[in-house]
XYZ file of C-alpha atoms in Angstrom:
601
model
C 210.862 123.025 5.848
C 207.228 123.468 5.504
C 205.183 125.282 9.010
C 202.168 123.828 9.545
C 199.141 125.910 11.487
C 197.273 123.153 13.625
C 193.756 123.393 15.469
C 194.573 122.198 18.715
C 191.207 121.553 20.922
C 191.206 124.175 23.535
C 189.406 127.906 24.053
C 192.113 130.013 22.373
C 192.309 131.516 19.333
C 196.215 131.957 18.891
C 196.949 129.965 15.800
C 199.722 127.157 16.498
C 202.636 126.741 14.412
C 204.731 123.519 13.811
C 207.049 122.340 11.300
C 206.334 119.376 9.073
C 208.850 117.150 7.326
C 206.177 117.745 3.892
C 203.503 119.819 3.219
C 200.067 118.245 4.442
C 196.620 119.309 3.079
C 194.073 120.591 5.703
C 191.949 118.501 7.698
C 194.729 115.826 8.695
C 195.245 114.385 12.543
C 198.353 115.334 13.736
C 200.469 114.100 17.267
C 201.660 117.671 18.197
C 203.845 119.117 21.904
C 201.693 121.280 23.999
C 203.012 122.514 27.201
C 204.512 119.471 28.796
C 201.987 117.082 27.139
C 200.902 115.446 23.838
C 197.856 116.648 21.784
C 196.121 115.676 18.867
C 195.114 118.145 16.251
C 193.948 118.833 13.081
C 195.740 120.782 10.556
C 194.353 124.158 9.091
C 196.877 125.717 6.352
C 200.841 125.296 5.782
C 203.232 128.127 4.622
C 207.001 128.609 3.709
C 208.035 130.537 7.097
C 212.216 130.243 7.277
C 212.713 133.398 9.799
C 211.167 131.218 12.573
C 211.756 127.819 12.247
C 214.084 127.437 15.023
C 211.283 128.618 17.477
C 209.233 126.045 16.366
C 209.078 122.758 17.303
C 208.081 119.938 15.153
C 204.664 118.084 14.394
C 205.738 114.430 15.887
C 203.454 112.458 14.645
C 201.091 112.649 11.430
C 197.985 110.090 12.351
C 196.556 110.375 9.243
C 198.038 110.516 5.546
C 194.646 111.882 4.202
C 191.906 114.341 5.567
C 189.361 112.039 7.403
C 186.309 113.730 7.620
C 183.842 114.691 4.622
C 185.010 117.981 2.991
C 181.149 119.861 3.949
C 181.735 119.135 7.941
C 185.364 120.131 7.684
C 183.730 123.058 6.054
C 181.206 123.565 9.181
C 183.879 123.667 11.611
C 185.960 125.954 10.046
C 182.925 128.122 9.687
C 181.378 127.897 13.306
C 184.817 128.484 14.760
C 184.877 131.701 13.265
C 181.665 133.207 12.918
C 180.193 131.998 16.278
C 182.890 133.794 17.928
C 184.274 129.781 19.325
C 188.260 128.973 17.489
C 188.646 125.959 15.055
C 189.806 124.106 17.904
C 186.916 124.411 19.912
C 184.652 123.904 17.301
C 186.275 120.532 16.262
C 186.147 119.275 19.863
C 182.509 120.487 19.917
C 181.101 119.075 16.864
C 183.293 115.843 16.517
C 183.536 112.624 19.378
C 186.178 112.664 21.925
C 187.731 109.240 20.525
C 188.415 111.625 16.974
C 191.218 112.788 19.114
C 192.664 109.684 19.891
C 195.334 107.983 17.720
C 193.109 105.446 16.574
C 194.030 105.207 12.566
C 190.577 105.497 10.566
C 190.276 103.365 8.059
C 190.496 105.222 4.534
C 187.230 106.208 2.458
C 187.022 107.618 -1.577
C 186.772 111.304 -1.153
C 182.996 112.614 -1.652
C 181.127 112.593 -4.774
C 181.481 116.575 -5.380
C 178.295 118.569 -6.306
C 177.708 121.724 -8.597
C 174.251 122.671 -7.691
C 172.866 124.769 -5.300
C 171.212 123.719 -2.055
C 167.364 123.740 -1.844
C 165.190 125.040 1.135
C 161.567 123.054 1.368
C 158.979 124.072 4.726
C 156.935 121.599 6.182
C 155.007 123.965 8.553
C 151.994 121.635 9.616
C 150.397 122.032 13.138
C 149.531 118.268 13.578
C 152.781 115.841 13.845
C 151.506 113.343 12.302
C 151.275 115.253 8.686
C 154.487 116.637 9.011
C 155.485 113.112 9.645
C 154.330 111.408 6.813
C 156.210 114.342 4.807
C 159.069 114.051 5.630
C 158.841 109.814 5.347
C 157.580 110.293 1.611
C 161.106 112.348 1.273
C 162.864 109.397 2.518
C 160.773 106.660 0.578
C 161.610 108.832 -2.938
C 165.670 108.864 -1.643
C 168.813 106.425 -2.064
C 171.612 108.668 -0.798
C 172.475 110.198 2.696
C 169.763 111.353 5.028
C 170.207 113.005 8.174
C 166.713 113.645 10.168
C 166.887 115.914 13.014
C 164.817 116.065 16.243
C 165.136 118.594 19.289
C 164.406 115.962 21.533
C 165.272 111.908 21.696
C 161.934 110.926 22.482
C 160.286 112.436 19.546
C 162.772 111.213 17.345
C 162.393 107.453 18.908
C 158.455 108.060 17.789
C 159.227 109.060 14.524
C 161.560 105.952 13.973
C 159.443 103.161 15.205
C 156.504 105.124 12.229
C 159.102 104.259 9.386
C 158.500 101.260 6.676
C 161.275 98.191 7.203
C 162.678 99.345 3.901
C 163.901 102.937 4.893
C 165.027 101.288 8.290
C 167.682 98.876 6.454
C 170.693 101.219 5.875
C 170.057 103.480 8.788
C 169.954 103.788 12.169
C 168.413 105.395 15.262
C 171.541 107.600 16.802
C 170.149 107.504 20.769
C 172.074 107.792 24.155
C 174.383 104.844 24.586
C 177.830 104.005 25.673
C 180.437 106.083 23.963
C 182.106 103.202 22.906
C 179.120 102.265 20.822
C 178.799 105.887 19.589
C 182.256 105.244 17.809
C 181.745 102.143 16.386
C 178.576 103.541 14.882
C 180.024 107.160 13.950
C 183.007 104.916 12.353
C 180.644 102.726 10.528
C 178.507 106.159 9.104
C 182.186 107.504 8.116
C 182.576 104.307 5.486
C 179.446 104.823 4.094
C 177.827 101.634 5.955
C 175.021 103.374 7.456
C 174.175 106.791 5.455
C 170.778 107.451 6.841
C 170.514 108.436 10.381
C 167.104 109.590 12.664
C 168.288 111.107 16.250
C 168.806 114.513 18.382
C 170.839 117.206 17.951
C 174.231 115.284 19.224
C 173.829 113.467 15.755
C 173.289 116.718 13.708
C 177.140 116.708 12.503
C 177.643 112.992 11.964
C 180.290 112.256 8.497
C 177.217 110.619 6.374
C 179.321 110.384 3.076
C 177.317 112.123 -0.165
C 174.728 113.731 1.736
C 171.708 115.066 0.206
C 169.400 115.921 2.455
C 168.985 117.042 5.958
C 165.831 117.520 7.578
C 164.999 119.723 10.895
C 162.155 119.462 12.730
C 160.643 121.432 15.006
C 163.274 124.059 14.049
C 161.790 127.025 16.129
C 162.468 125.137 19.376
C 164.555 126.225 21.972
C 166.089 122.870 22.272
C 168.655 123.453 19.078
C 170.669 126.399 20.915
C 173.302 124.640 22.976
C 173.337 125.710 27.427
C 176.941 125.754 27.881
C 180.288 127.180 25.942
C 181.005 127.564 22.941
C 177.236 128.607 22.781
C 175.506 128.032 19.373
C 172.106 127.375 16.888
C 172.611 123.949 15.962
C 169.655 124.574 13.054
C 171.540 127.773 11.652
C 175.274 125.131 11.527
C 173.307 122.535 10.359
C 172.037 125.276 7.750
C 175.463 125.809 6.944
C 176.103 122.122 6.424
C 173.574 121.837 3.832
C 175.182 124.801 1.748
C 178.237 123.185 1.843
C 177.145 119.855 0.810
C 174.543 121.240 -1.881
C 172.180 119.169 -0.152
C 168.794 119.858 0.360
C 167.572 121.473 3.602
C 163.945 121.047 4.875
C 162.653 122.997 7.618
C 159.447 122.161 9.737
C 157.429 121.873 12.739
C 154.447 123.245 14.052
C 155.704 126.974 13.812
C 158.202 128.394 12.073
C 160.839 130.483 14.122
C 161.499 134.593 13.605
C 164.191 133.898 11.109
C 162.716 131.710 9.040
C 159.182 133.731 9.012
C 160.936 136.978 8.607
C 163.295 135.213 5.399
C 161.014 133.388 3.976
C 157.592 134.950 4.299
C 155.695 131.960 2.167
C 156.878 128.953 4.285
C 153.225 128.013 5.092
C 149.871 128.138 4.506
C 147.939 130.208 6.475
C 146.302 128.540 10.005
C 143.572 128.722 11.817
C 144.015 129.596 15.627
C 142.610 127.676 18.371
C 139.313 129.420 18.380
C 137.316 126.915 20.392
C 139.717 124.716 21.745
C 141.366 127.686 24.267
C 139.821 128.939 27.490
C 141.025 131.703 28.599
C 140.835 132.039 32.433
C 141.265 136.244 34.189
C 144.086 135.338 36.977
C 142.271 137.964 38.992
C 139.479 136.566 39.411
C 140.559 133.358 39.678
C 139.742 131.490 43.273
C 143.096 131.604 45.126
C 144.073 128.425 47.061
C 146.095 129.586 50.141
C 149.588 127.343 50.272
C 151.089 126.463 53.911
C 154.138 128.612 55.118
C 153.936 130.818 52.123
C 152.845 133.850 51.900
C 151.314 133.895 48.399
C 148.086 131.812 47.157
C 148.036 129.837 43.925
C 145.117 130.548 41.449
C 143.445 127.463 40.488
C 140.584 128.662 38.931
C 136.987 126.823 38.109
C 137.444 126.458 34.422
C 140.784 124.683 35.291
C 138.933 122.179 37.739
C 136.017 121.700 35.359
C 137.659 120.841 32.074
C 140.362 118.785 34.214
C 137.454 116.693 35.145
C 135.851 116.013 32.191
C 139.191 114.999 30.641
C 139.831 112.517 33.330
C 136.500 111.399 34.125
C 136.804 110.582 29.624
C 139.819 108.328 30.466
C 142.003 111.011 28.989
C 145.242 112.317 30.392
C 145.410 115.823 31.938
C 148.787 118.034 32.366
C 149.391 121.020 34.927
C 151.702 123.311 33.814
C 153.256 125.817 36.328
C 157.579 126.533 35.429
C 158.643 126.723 38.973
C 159.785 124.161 40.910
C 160.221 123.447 44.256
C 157.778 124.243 46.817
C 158.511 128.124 47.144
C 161.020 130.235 45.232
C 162.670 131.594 48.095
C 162.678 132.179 51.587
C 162.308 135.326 54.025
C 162.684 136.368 57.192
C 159.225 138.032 58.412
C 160.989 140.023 61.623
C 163.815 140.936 59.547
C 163.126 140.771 56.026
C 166.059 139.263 55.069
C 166.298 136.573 52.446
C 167.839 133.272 52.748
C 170.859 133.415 50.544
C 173.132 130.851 48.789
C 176.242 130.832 51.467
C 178.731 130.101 48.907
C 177.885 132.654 45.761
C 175.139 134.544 47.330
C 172.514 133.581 44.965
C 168.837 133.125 45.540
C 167.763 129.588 47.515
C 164.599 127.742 46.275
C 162.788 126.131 48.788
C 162.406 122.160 47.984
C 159.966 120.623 50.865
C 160.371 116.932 49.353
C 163.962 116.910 50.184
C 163.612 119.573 53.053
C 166.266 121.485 51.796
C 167.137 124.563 49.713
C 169.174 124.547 46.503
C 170.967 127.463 45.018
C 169.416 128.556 41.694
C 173.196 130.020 40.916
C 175.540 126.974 41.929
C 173.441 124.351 42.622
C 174.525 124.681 46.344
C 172.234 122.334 48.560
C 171.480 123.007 52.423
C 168.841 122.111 55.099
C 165.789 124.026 55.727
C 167.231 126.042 58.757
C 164.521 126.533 62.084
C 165.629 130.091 62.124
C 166.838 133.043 60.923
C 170.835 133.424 60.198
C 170.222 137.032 60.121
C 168.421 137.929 63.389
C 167.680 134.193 64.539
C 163.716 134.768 64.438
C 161.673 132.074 63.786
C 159.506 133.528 61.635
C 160.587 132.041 58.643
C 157.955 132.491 55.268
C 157.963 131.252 51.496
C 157.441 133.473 49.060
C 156.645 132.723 45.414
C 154.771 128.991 45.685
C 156.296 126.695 43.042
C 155.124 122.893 41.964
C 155.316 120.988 45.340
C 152.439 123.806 46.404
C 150.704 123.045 43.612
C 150.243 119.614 43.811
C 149.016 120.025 47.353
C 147.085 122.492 46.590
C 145.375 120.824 43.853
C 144.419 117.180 45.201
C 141.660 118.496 47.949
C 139.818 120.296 45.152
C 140.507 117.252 42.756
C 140.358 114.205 44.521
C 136.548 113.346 44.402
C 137.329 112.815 40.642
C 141.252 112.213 40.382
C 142.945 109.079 42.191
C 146.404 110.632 42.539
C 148.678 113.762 41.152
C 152.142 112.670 39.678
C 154.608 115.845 40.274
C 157.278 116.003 37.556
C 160.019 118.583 38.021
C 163.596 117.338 37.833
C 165.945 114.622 36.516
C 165.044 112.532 39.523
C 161.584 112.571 39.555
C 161.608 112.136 35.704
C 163.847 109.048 35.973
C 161.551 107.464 38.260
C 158.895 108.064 36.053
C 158.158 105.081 33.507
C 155.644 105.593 30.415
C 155.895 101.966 30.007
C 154.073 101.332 32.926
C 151.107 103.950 32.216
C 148.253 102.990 29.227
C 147.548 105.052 26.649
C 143.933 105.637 28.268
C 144.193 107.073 31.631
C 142.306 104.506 33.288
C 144.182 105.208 36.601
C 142.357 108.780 36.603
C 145.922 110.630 37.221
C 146.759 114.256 36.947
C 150.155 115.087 35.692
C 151.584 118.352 37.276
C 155.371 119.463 36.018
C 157.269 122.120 34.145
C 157.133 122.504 30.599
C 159.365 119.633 30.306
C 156.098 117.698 30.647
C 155.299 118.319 26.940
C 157.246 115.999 25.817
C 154.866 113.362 27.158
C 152.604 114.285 24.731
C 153.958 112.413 22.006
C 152.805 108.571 23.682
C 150.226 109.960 26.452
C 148.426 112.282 24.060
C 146.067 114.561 26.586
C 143.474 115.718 26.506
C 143.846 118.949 28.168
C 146.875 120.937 29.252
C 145.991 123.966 31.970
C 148.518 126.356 32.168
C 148.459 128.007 35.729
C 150.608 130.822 34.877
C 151.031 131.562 30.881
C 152.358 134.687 32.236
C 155.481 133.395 33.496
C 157.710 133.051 30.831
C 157.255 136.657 29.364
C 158.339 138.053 32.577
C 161.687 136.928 31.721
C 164.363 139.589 31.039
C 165.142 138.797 27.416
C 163.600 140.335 24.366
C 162.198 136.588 23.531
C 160.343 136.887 25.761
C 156.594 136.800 24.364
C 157.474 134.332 21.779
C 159.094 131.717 23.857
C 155.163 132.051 25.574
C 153.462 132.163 22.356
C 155.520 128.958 21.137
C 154.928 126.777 24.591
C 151.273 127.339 24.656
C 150.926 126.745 20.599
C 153.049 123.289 20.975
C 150.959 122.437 23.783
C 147.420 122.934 21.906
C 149.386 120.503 19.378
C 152.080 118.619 19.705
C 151.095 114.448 19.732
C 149.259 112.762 16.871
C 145.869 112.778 18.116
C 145.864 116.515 19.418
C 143.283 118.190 17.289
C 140.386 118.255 20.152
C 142.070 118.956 22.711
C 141.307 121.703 25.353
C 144.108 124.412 26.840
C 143.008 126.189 29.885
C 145.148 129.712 29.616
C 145.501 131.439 33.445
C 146.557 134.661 32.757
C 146.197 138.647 34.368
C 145.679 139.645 30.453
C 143.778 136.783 29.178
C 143.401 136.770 25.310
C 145.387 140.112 25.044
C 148.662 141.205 23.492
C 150.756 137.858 21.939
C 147.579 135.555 23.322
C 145.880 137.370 20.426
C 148.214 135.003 18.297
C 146.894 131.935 19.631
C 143.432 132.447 18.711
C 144.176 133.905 14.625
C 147.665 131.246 14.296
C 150.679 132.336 14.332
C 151.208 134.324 11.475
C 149.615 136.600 13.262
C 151.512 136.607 15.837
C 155.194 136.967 14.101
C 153.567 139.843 11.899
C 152.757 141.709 15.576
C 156.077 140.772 16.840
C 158.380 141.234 14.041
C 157.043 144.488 13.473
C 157.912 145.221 17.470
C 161.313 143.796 17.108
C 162.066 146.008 13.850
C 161.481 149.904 15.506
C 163.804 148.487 18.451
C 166.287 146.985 16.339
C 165.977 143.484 17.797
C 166.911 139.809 16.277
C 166.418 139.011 13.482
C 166.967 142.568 12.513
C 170.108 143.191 14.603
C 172.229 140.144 15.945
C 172.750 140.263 19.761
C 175.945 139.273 21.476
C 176.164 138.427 25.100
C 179.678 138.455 26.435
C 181.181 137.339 29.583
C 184.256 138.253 30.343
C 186.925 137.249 32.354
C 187.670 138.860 35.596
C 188.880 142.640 36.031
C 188.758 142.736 32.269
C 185.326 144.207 31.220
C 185.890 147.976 31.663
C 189.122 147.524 29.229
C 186.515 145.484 26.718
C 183.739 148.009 27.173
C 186.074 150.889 26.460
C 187.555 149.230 23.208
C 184.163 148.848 22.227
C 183.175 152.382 23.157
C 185.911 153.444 20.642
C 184.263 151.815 17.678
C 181.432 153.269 18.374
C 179.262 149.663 19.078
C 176.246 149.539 21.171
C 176.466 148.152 24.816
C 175.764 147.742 27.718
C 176.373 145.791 31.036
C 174.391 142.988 32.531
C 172.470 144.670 36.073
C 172.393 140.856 36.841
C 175.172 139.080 36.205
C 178.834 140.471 36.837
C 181.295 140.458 33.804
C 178.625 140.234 31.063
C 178.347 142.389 28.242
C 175.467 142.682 25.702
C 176.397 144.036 22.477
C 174.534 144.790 19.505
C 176.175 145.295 15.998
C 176.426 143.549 12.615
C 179.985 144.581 12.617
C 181.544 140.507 13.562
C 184.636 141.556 11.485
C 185.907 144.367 14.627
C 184.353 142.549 17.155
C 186.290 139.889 17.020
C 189.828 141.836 16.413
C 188.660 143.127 19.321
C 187.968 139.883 21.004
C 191.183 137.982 19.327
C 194.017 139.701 22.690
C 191.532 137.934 25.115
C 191.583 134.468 23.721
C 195.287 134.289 23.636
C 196.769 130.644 24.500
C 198.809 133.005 27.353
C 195.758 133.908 28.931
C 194.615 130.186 29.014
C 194.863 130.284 33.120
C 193.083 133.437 33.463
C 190.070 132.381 31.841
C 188.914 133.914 28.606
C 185.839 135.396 27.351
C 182.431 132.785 26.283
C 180.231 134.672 23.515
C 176.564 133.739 22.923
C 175.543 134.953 19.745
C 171.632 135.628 19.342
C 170.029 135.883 15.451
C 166.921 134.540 15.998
């Protein structure tokens, strides 16, 4: 009787064994037992096994006669699950709809049209949008087969959709958020071959377009393709891999290219210009400092921010604030004591939100009441420190107001919900100021500003990761550019280095930059050079993983920061993940097991 290995959706690794009544070809939905339950699966490989086949029990159901998805994405799964450190399972559950693991029979499709040639890479590496745009639609005009265009973000792929002719539109459609129930019918109808050209975000990068022959990233550098959450992962570099198995053609683009792709592929642009003229750099330092209530540091809102703010509004233009902290204050202490006001439950740091007057853990999301005193030594000397967006808004309208009717404070899921570009002209006719995190960019693409003041460009490169400096570079650079009219626009940089170290970048392009940074990342044996791994593990079981890794001789160390994580650099994926494979056994399923974020960028 033929055993059957099946990828069950779930965090372990331990391969799952049934036996079949015939042998079934990879890539088939099977009704398996689990426990005390029912779970669908998807078969991997089958093998003659006699010594063990009473142990095993058998596969009850087989959903499908045929494998049902399109032999490239099978072929993405299989490789994410095991080189971004995440199981088959997980990486089917991941990549594919929950209602895949239903028993809902699929209808059946003709197998793919198999290709012999190689895939292609093209670069579309244009600052303004609107050129990379028309790119990528004269790709689509010269195309009949499957299409899959790629944004980071929904609302720039909306834009992008309501640019293209009626004739592209007619077999396609624009994947955005809607009921799950809708997201079936269309994945279904994609599946068939119905639709095979699809614009949308990264939850439609790993859609079943039959016979597809070209995908298309844009804005590939952003941050927005790596996933928040377990299994962690690049959705560009997987949708990289799609393209190689599909011998389809891959085109990469935005306004930058990211370290990889630079460091690869040296020639994937022409050189630019900086934005000599355009940038004002402003010296923090000397910068008039605009004293915030209850905290006990001032803001710098400096003269060159107030005067080029002005004559954007006063031109009917639209003007953003950038400052990535929100809240009013970042935390609060005790001045008798000294003490900080800590999360209760986890311990973590509190942010002090005056709209709500309350704080909210930055760990656990814990929310609270501003207490009157003290818990420590009841004093009622209580005092922010670190002023965040609330301050700045206040801060800002007595210095603005005898030119700006309001300030509009952007700076979570709330306030951004409550926020309607439908209701706001192109022309800023209102005279509003826009303050927010960087999320705020994003507006760019229908408000199109014409200035964007950065209050502290410093902020992001004080981050602990070696990413630092370019995750600064790339804010700033998408800022100067991103919207189809952006080419005058003004960027007011605060900063205690202004124009110096990666800021150099911004005023030669950023070539520059990556050829500074690269060269940095190189002596110190950084990504790209040397893939990064951080690993949390489970509870009481890092000094057993750091040791095994100690005997392989593998760089580490432990997180200061965070308890059970591990950073880990090596090229060596083979032993790491022997060494990994004991902690993601299905026994260890109510322990917990290890998460792995995987850095090669």
């Amino acid at each position: 009787m033929p055993v059957v290995s099946v990828a069950v959706p779930g965090p372990w690794w331990t391969r799952l064994l049934y036996t079949s009544q015939r042998m079934l070809p990879a890539g088939v939905r099977v009704l398996v037992p689990l426990g005390r339950s029912f779970r669908i699966g998807l078969t991997a490989e089958g093998t003659e096994s006699p010594d063990i086949l009473e142990k095993l029990k058998n596969i009850s159901e087989v959903v499908d006669d045929v494998p049902v998805l399109p032999e490239d994405l099978w072929k993405t799964i299989n490789w994410f699950g095991l080189t971004w450190f995440a199981g088959v399972g997980m990486a089917a559950k991941t990549l594919l709809p929950s209602r895949f693991f239903d028993k809902e029979k699929l209808d059946t499709v003709p197998q793919s049209v198999k290709k012999t040639y190689l895939s292609d890479v093209k670069y579309v590496y244009e600052p303004c949008d609107s050129d990379r745009y028309k790119s990528y639609i004269e790709m689509l005009e010269s195309s009949h087969a499957g299409n899959l265009v790629l944004f980071p973000e929904v609302l720039s792929a909306e834009l992008f959709w309501d640019k293209l002719p009626l004739s592209i539109k007619q077999n396609g459609v624009l994947w955005s958020a809607t009921s799950p129930s809708k997201q079936w019918e269309l994945w279904k109808k994609v599946r068939t071959g119905e639709i095979n050209f699809v614009v949308g975000a990264p939850g439609a990068s790993f859609l079943p377009i039959r016979n597809i022959s070209r995908i298309i990233v844009e804005d590939e550098s952003s941050r927005a393709w790596r996933t928040q959450k377990h299994p962690f992962f690049h959705c560009r570099t997987l949708l990289a891999a799609r393209a190689g198995f599909a011998s389809a053609e891959l085109v990469l683009g935005g306004r930058m290219p990211s370290a990889k792709v630079f460091q690869q592929y040296k020639k994937c642009g022409m050189e630019r210009d900086g934005l000599s003229g355009r940038i004002v750099f402003v010296d923090m330092k000397n910068s008039a400092l605009s004293a915030v209530a209850g905290v006990k540091e001032s803001l710098p809102i400096s003269r060159p921010l107030i005067r080029e703010t002005s004559v954007c509004i006063k031109d009917g233009k639209w003007a953003f604030w950038i400052f990535d902290r929100k809240g009013y204050a970042g935390e609060i202490f005790c001045d008798e004591c000294g003490a900080s006001l800590r999360c209760p439950r986890c311990g973590g740091v509190m942010r002090w939100e005056e709209s709500h007057k309350r704080l909210q853990c930055l760990n656990c999301n814990f929310k609270m009441p501003v207490p009157d005193k003290c818990p420590s030594c009841s004093s009622l000397f209580l005092e922010g420190h670190r002023p965040g967006l609330e301050a700045l808004a206040d801060s800002a309208w007595p210095l603005l107001k005898s030119f700006c009717s309001r300030v509009i404070t952007l700076q979570d899921e709330k306030s951004y919900k409550g926020f309607s570009l439908k209701k706001l002209p192109k022309e800023n006719t209102e005279r509003i100021l826009i303050v927010g995190t960087r999320k705020i960019l994003a507006l760019a693409d229908k408000l199109e500003p014409g200035m964007v003041g950065w209050i502290d460009a410093d902020a992001e490169t004080r981050v602990a990761e070696y990413d630092a400096k370019a995750r600064a570079f790339s804010l700033v650079w998408e800022s100067a550019w991103r919207g189809c009219s952006a080419e005058g626009r003004k960027i007011v940089v605060q900063s205690r280095r202004p124009g110096k170290g990666w800021q150099e970048g911004l005023m030669r392009g950023w070539q520059s930059f990556w050829k500074a940074e690269l060269k940095e990342r190189e002596l110190w044996e950084l990504p790209p050079f040397v893939p990064m791994l951080k690993i949390l593990m489970p509870e009481g079981t890092v000094e057993k993983f750091a040791n095994l890794i100690e005997q392989e001789n593998m760089e580490y160390w432990t997180s200061e920061e965070l308890n059970g994580v591990i950073w880990v650099r090596t090229r060596r994926f083979g032993i790491l993940r022997k060494l990994l494979e004991p902690f993601y056994h299905i026994k260890n399923s109510r322990k917990g097991m290890p998460s792995v974020e995987l850095f090669l960028d």
